Amino acid sequence: PEEQELIESFRSVDRLSDRHVDDLQDLIRQQWWGGKRTREETERMLRHTSLIIALIDRSSDKLVGFCRALSDFTFRATIYDVMVDRDLQGRGLGQRLLKELCGHPKLLPVSLIYLACEPELFSFYERHGFKRYESRAHWMMKVQRSEGD
């Protein structure tokens, strides 16, 4: 019951105000990978992202959780940047973000949803239906630029 009350004290949105972009920038800076990302890069990322879900604290109007997906809305989607404010982690907000993103009407027709995460988060994502991807195909990556340069 207490956890449910906490979860209900946040509203979800799929678009951000300027103020919420500032909050998102603060949330990004909490991440091990986000320290050098600029406001301009964050705004560009938001413009070109297929779908976002953000959690906003109803009492303070502060963005405290965020995730996004890139998708063709038919065959594939890839989830990026699942984040919850450090002070609120472990209280079901990450679960809510995933449920709302994966259950969004735009993503329901998608065949496969991918994500990358650190090994210590495998069990969290497995509880939400994700499996380690072992297949004939392997992911590859090309570094076009060093982030933050």
Coordinates of N, CA and C in Angstrom, one line a residue:
P1 N 0.8 -1.2 0.0 CA 0.0 0.0 0.0 C 0.9 1.3 0.0
E2 N 1.9 1.3 0.8 CA 2.7 2.5 0.9 C 3.5 2.7 -0.4
E3 N 4.0 1.6 -1.0 CA 4.6 1.7 -2.3 C 3.7 2.2 -3.4
Q4 N 2.4 1.7 -3.4 CA 1.4 2.1 -4.3 C 1.1 3.6 -4.2
E5 N 1.0 4.1 -2.9 CA 0.8 5.5 -2.7 C 1.9 6.3 -3.3
L6 N 3.2 5.9 -3.1 CA 4.3 6.5 -3.7 C 4.2 6.6 -5.2
I7 N 3.9 5.5 -5.8 CA 3.9 5.4 -7.3 C 2.8 6.3 -7.8
E8 N 1.6 6.4 -7.1 CA 0.5 7.3 -7.5 C 0.8 8.7 -7.3
S9 N 1.8 9.1 -6.6 CA 2.2 10.5 -6.4 C 3.0 11.1 -7.5
F10 N 3.1 10.3 -8.6 CA 3.8 10.7 -9.8 C 2.8 10.5 -11.0
R11 N 2.9 11.5 -11.9 CA 2.1 11.4 -13.2 C 3.1 11.1 -14.3
S12 N 2.6 10.4 -15.3 CA 3.5 10.1 -16.5 C 3.1 11.1 -17.6
V13 N 4.1 11.4 -18.4 CA 4.0 12.3 -19.5 C 4.8 11.7 -20.7
D14 N 4.4 12.1 -21.9 CA 5.2 11.7 -23.1 C 5.8 12.9 -23.8
R15 N 5.7 14.1 -23.2 CA 6.3 15.3 -23.7 C 6.8 16.1 -22.6
L16 N 7.9 16.8 -22.8 CA 8.5 17.6 -21.7 C 8.5 19.1 -21.9
S17 N 8.2 19.8 -20.8 CA 8.3 21.3 -20.8 C 9.8 21.6 -20.7
D18 N 10.1 22.9 -20.9 CA 11.5 23.4 -20.8 C 12.0 23.1 -19.4
R19 N 11.2 23.3 -18.4 CA 11.6 23.0 -17.0 C 11.9 21.5 -16.8
H20 N 11.1 20.7 -17.4 CA 11.3 19.2 -17.3 C 12.6 18.8 -18.0
V21 N 12.9 19.5 -19.1 CA 14.2 19.2 -19.8 C 15.4 19.5 -18.9
D22 N 15.2 20.6 -18.1 CA 16.3 20.9 -17.1 C 16.4 19.8 -16.1
D23 N 15.3 19.3 -15.6 CA 15.3 18.2 -14.7 C 15.9 17.0 -15.3
L24 N 15.5 16.7 -16.5 CA 16.1 15.5 -17.2 C 17.6 15.7 -17.3
Q25 N 18.1 16.9 -17.6 CA 19.5 17.1 -17.7 C 20.2 16.7 -16.3
D26 N 19.5 17.1 -15.2 CA 20.1 16.8 -13.9 C 20.1 15.3 -13.7
L27 N 19.0 14.6 -14.1 CA 18.9 13.2 -14.0 C 20.0 12.5 -14.8
I28 N 20.2 13.0 -16.0 CA 21.3 12.4 -16.9 C 22.6 12.5 -16.2
R29 N 22.9 13.6 -15.5 CA 24.2 13.8 -14.9 C 24.4 12.9 -13.7
Q30 N 23.3 12.3 -13.2 CA 23.4 11.3 -12.1 C 23.9 10.0 -12.6
Q31 N 23.9 9.8 -13.9 CA 24.2 8.5 -14.5 C 25.7 8.4 -14.8
W32 N 26.3 7.2 -14.7 CA 27.7 7.1 -15.0 C 28.1 7.5 -16.4
W33 N 27.2 7.4 -17.3 CA 27.5 7.7 -18.7 C 27.1 9.1 -19.1
G34 N 26.4 9.9 -18.2 CA 25.8 11.1 -18.7 C 26.5 12.4 -18.3
G35 N 27.6 12.4 -17.7 CA 28.2 13.6 -17.2 C 28.6 14.7 -18.2
K36 N 28.9 14.3 -19.4 CA 29.3 15.2 -20.4 C 28.2 15.6 -21.4
R37 N 27.1 15.0 -21.3 CA 26.0 15.4 -22.2 C 25.5 16.8 -22.0
T38 N 25.4 17.5 -23.1 CA 25.0 18.9 -23.0 C 23.4 19.1 -23.1
R39 N 22.9 20.2 -22.7 CA 21.5 20.5 -22.9 C 21.1 20.5 -24.3
E40 N 22.0 21.0 -25.2 CA 21.7 21.0 -26.6 C 21.6 19.6 -27.2
E41 N 22.5 18.7 -26.7 CA 22.4 17.3 -27.2 C 21.1 16.6 -26.6
T42 N 20.8 16.9 -25.4 CA 19.5 16.4 -24.8 C 18.3 16.8 -25.6
E43 N 18.3 18.1 -26.0 CA 17.1 18.6 -26.7 C 17.1 17.9 -28.1
R44 N 18.2 17.7 -28.8 CA 18.3 17.1 -30.1 C 17.8 15.6 -29.9
M45 N 18.3 14.9 -28.9 CA 17.9 13.6 -28.6 C 16.4 13.5 -28.5
L46 N 15.8 14.4 -27.7 CA 14.3 14.4 -27.5 C 13.6 14.6 -28.8
R47 N 14.0 15.5 -29.6 CA 13.4 15.8 -30.9 C 13.4 14.5 -31.8
H48 N 14.4 13.7 -31.7 CA 14.5 12.6 -32.6 C 14.2 11.2 -32.0
T49 N 13.7 11.2 -30.8 CA 13.3 10.0 -30.1 C 11.9 9.6 -30.5
S50 N 11.6 8.3 -30.7 CA 10.3 7.9 -31.2 C 9.2 8.0 -30.1
L51 N 9.6 7.7 -28.8 CA 8.7 7.7 -27.7 C 9.4 7.9 -26.4
I52 N 8.9 8.8 -25.6 CA 9.4 8.9 -24.2 C 8.3 8.7 -23.2
I53 N 8.7 8.3 -22.0 CA 7.8 8.3 -20.8 C 8.6 8.9 -19.7
A54 N 8.1 9.9 -19.1 CA 8.7 10.5 -17.9 C 7.8 10.5 -16.7
L55 N 8.3 10.4 -15.6 CA 7.5 10.5 -14.3 C 7.8 11.9 -13.7
I56 N 6.7 12.5 -13.3 CA 6.7 13.9 -12.7 C 6.1 13.8 -11.4
D57 N 6.8 14.3 -10.4 CA 6.3 14.4 -9.0 C 5.1 15.4 -9.0
R58 N 4.0 14.9 -8.6 CA 2.8 15.7 -8.6 C 2.9 16.9 -7.6
S59 N 3.6 16.8 -6.5 CA 3.7 17.9 -5.5 C 4.7 18.9 -5.9
S60 N 5.9 18.5 -6.5 CA 6.9 19.5 -6.8 C 7.0 19.8 -8.3
D61 N 6.3 19.1 -9.2 CA 6.4 19.2 -10.6 C 7.8 18.9 -11.1
K62 N 8.5 18.1 -10.4 CA 9.9 17.7 -10.8 C 9.9 16.4 -11.6
L63 N 10.7 16.3 -12.7 CA 10.9 15.1 -13.4 C 11.8 14.2 -12.5
V64 N 11.3 13.0 -12.2 CA 12.1 12.1 -11.4 C 12.4 10.7 -12.0
G65 N 11.9 10.5 -13.2 CA 12.1 9.2 -13.9 C 11.9 9.5 -15.4
F66 N 12.6 8.6 -16.2 CA 12.6 8.8 -17.6 C 13.0 7.6 -18.3
C67 N 12.5 7.3 -19.5 CA 13.0 6.3 -20.4 C 12.5 6.6 -21.8
R68 N 13.1 6.0 -22.8 CA 12.8 6.3 -24.2 C 13.0 5.1 -25.1
A69 N 12.4 5.2 -26.2 CA 12.5 4.1 -27.2 C 12.7 4.7 -28.6
L70 N 13.5 4.1 -29.4 CA 13.6 4.3 -30.9 C 12.9 3.1 -31.5
S71 N 12.0 3.4 -32.5 CA 11.3 2.3 -33.1 C 10.8 2.6 -34.5
D72 N 10.5 1.5 -35.2 CA 9.7 1.7 -36.5 C 8.3 1.4 -36.2
F73 N 7.9 1.1 -35.0 CA 6.6 0.8 -34.5 C 5.9 -0.4 -35.2
T74 N 6.7 -1.3 -35.8 CA 6.2 -2.5 -36.4 C 7.0 -3.7 -36.0
F75 N 8.3 -3.7 -36.3 CA 9.2 -4.8 -36.1 C 10.1 -4.7 -34.9
R76 N 10.7 -3.5 -34.7 CA 11.7 -3.4 -33.6 C 11.6 -2.1 -32.9
A77 N 12.0 -2.2 -31.6 CA 12.1 -1.0 -30.8 C 13.3 -1.3 -29.9
T78 N 14.0 -0.2 -29.5 CA 15.2 -0.3 -28.6 C 15.0 0.7 -27.5
I79 N 15.1 0.2 -26.3 CA 14.9 1.1 -25.1 C 16.2 1.7 -24.7
Y80 N 16.2 2.9 -24.4 CA 17.4 3.6 -23.9 C 17.1 4.4 -22.6
D81 N 18.1 4.7 -21.8 CA 18.1 5.7 -20.8 C 17.0 5.5 -19.7
V82 N 16.8 4.3 -19.2 CA 15.9 4.0 -18.1 C 16.5 4.6 -16.9
M83 N 15.9 5.7 -16.3 CA 16.6 6.4 -15.2 C 15.5 6.7 -14.2
V84 N 15.9 6.6 -12.9 CA 15.1 7.1 -11.8 C 16.0 7.8 -10.8
D85 N 15.5 8.9 -10.3 CA 16.3 9.7 -9.4 C 16.9 8.8 -8.3
R86 N 18.1 9.0 -8.0 CA 18.8 8.1 -7.0 C 18.0 8.0 -5.7
D87 N 17.4 9.1 -5.2 CA 16.7 9.1 -3.9 C 15.4 8.3 -4.0
L88 N 15.0 8.0 -5.2 CA 13.7 7.2 -5.3 C 13.8 5.8 -5.9
Q89 N 15.1 5.4 -6.1 CA 15.3 4.1 -6.7 C 14.8 3.0 -5.7
G90 N 14.4 1.8 -6.2 CA 14.0 0.7 -5.4 C 12.6 0.8 -4.9
R91 N 11.8 1.7 -5.5 CA 10.4 1.9 -5.0 C 9.3 1.7 -6.1
G92 N 9.7 1.0 -7.2 CA 8.8 0.7 -8.2 C 8.6 1.6 -9.3
L93 N 9.4 2.7 -9.3 CA 9.2 3.7 -10.4 C 9.9 3.2 -11.7
G94 N 11.0 2.5 -11.6 CA 11.5 1.9 -12.8 C 10.6 0.9 -13.5
Q95 N 10.0 0.1 -12.6 CA 9.0 -0.9 -13.1 C 7.8 -0.1 -13.8
R96 N 7.4 1.0 -13.2 CA 6.3 1.7 -13.9 C 6.7 2.3 -15.2
L97 N 7.9 2.8 -15.3 CA 8.4 3.3 -16.6 C 8.4 2.3 -17.6
L98 N 8.9 1.1 -17.3 CA 9.0 0.0 -18.3 C 7.6 -0.5 -18.7
K99 N 6.7 -0.6 -17.7 CA 5.3 -1.0 -18.0 C 4.6 0.0 -19.0
E100 N 4.8 1.2 -18.6 CA 4.1 2.3 -19.5 C 4.7 2.4 -20.9
L101 N 6.1 2.2 -20.9 CA 6.7 2.3 -22.3 C 6.4 1.1 -23.1
C102 N 6.6 -0.1 -22.6 CA 6.3 -1.4 -23.3 C 4.8 -1.5 -23.6
G103 N 4.0 -1.0 -22.7 CA 2.5 -1.2 -22.9 C 1.9 0.0 -23.7
H104 N 2.7 0.9 -24.1 CA 2.2 2.1 -24.9 C 1.6 1.6 -26.2
P105 N 0.4 2.1 -26.6 CA -0.3 1.7 -27.8 C 0.6 1.7 -29.0
K106 N 1.6 2.7 -29.1 CA 2.5 2.7 -30.3 C 3.4 1.6 -30.3
L107 N 3.8 1.0 -29.2 CA 4.7 -0.1 -29.1 C 4.1 -1.5 -29.1
L108 N 2.8 -1.6 -28.9 CA 2.1 -2.9 -28.8 C 2.3 -3.7 -30.1
P109 N 2.3 -3.1 -31.3 CA 2.4 -4.0 -32.5 C 3.9 -4.4 -32.7
V110 N 4.8 -3.9 -32.0 CA 6.3 -4.2 -32.2 C 6.6 -5.7 -31.9
S111 N 7.3 -6.4 -32.7 CA 7.7 -7.8 -32.5 C 8.7 -7.9 -31.4
L112 N 9.8 -7.2 -31.5 CA 10.9 -7.4 -30.5 C 11.3 -6.0 -29.9
I113 N 11.5 -6.0 -28.6 CA 12.0 -4.8 -28.0 C 13.4 -5.2 -27.4
Y114 N 14.4 -4.4 -27.7 CA 15.7 -4.6 -27.2 C 16.1 -3.5 -26.2
L115 N 17.1 -3.9 -25.4 CA 17.7 -2.9 -24.5 C 19.1 -3.4 -24.1
A116 N 20.0 -2.5 -23.8 CA 21.3 -2.9 -23.3 C 21.4 -2.4 -21.8
C117 N 22.0 -3.2 -21.0 CA 22.1 -2.8 -19.6 C 23.3 -3.4 -18.9
E118 N 23.7 -3.0 -17.8 CA 24.8 -3.5 -17.1 C 24.4 -4.9 -16.5
P119 N 25.3 -5.8 -16.3 CA 24.9 -7.2 -15.8 C 24.2 -7.2 -14.5
E120 N 24.5 -6.2 -13.6 CA 23.8 -6.2 -12.3 C 22.3 -5.9 -12.5
L121 N 21.9 -5.4 -13.6 CA 20.5 -5.1 -13.9 C 19.7 -6.2 -14.6
F122 N 20.4 -7.3 -15.0 CA 19.8 -8.4 -15.7 C 18.5 -8.8 -15.0
S123 N 18.6 -9.1 -13.7 CA 17.5 -9.7 -13.0 C 16.3 -8.7 -13.0
F124 N 16.5 -7.4 -12.9 CA 15.4 -6.4 -12.9 C 14.7 -6.5 -14.2
Y125 N 15.4 -6.5 -15.3 CA 14.8 -6.6 -16.6 C 14.2 -8.0 -16.9
E126 N 14.8 -9.0 -16.4 CA 14.2 -10.4 -16.6 C 12.8 -10.5 -15.9
R127 N 12.7 -9.8 -14.8 CA 11.4 -9.8 -14.1 C 10.3 -9.1 -15.0
H128 N 10.7 -8.3 -16.0 CA 9.8 -7.6 -16.8 C 9.7 -8.2 -18.2
G129 N 10.2 -9.5 -18.3 CA 10.0 -10.2 -19.6 C 11.2 -10.2 -20.5
F130 N 12.2 -9.5 -20.2 CA 13.4 -9.4 -21.1 C 14.2 -10.7 -20.9
K131 N 14.9 -11.1 -21.9 CA 15.8 -12.3 -21.8 C 17.2 -11.8 -22.4
R132 N 18.2 -12.5 -21.9 CA 19.5 -12.3 -22.5 C 19.5 -12.7 -24.0
Y133 N 20.0 -12.0 -24.8 CA 19.9 -12.2 -26.3 C 21.0 -13.0 -26.8
E134 N 20.8 -14.3 -27.0 CA 21.8 -15.1 -27.6 C 21.2 -15.7 -28.9
S135 N 21.8 -15.3 -30.0 CA 21.2 -15.7 -31.3 C 22.3 -15.9 -32.3
R136 N 21.9 -16.2 -33.5 CA 22.8 -16.3 -34.6 C 23.4 -14.9 -34.9
A137 N 22.6 -13.9 -34.7 CA 23.0 -12.5 -35.0 C 23.6 -11.9 -33.7
H138 N 24.7 -11.1 -33.8 CA 25.3 -10.4 -32.7 C 25.2 -8.9 -33.0
W139 N 25.1 -8.1 -31.9 CA 25.1 -6.7 -32.1 C 26.6 -6.2 -32.3
M140 N 26.7 -5.2 -33.1 CA 28.0 -4.5 -33.4 C 27.8 -3.0 -33.2
M141 N 28.9 -2.3 -33.0 CA 28.8 -0.9 -32.7 C 29.9 -0.2 -33.4
K142 N 29.6 1.0 -34.0 CA 30.7 1.8 -34.6 C 30.6 3.1 -33.8
V143 N 31.8 3.5 -33.3 CA 31.9 4.8 -32.6 C 32.2 5.9 -33.7
Q144 N 31.2 6.8 -33.8 CA 31.3 7.9 -34.8 C 32.0 9.1 -34.2
R145 N 31.7 9.3 -32.9 CA 32.4 10.4 -32.2 C 32.4 10.0 -30.7
S146 N 33.3 10.6 -30.0 CA 33.4 10.3 -28.5 C 32.3 11.2 -27.9
E147 N 31.5 10.7 -27.1 CA 30.4 11.6 -26.4 C 31.1 12.5 -25.5
G148 N 30.6 13.8 -25.6 CA 31.2 14.8 -24.7 C 32.3 15.6 -25.3
D149 N 32.8 15.2 -26.5 CA 33.8 15.9 -27.2 C 33.3 17.0 -28.0

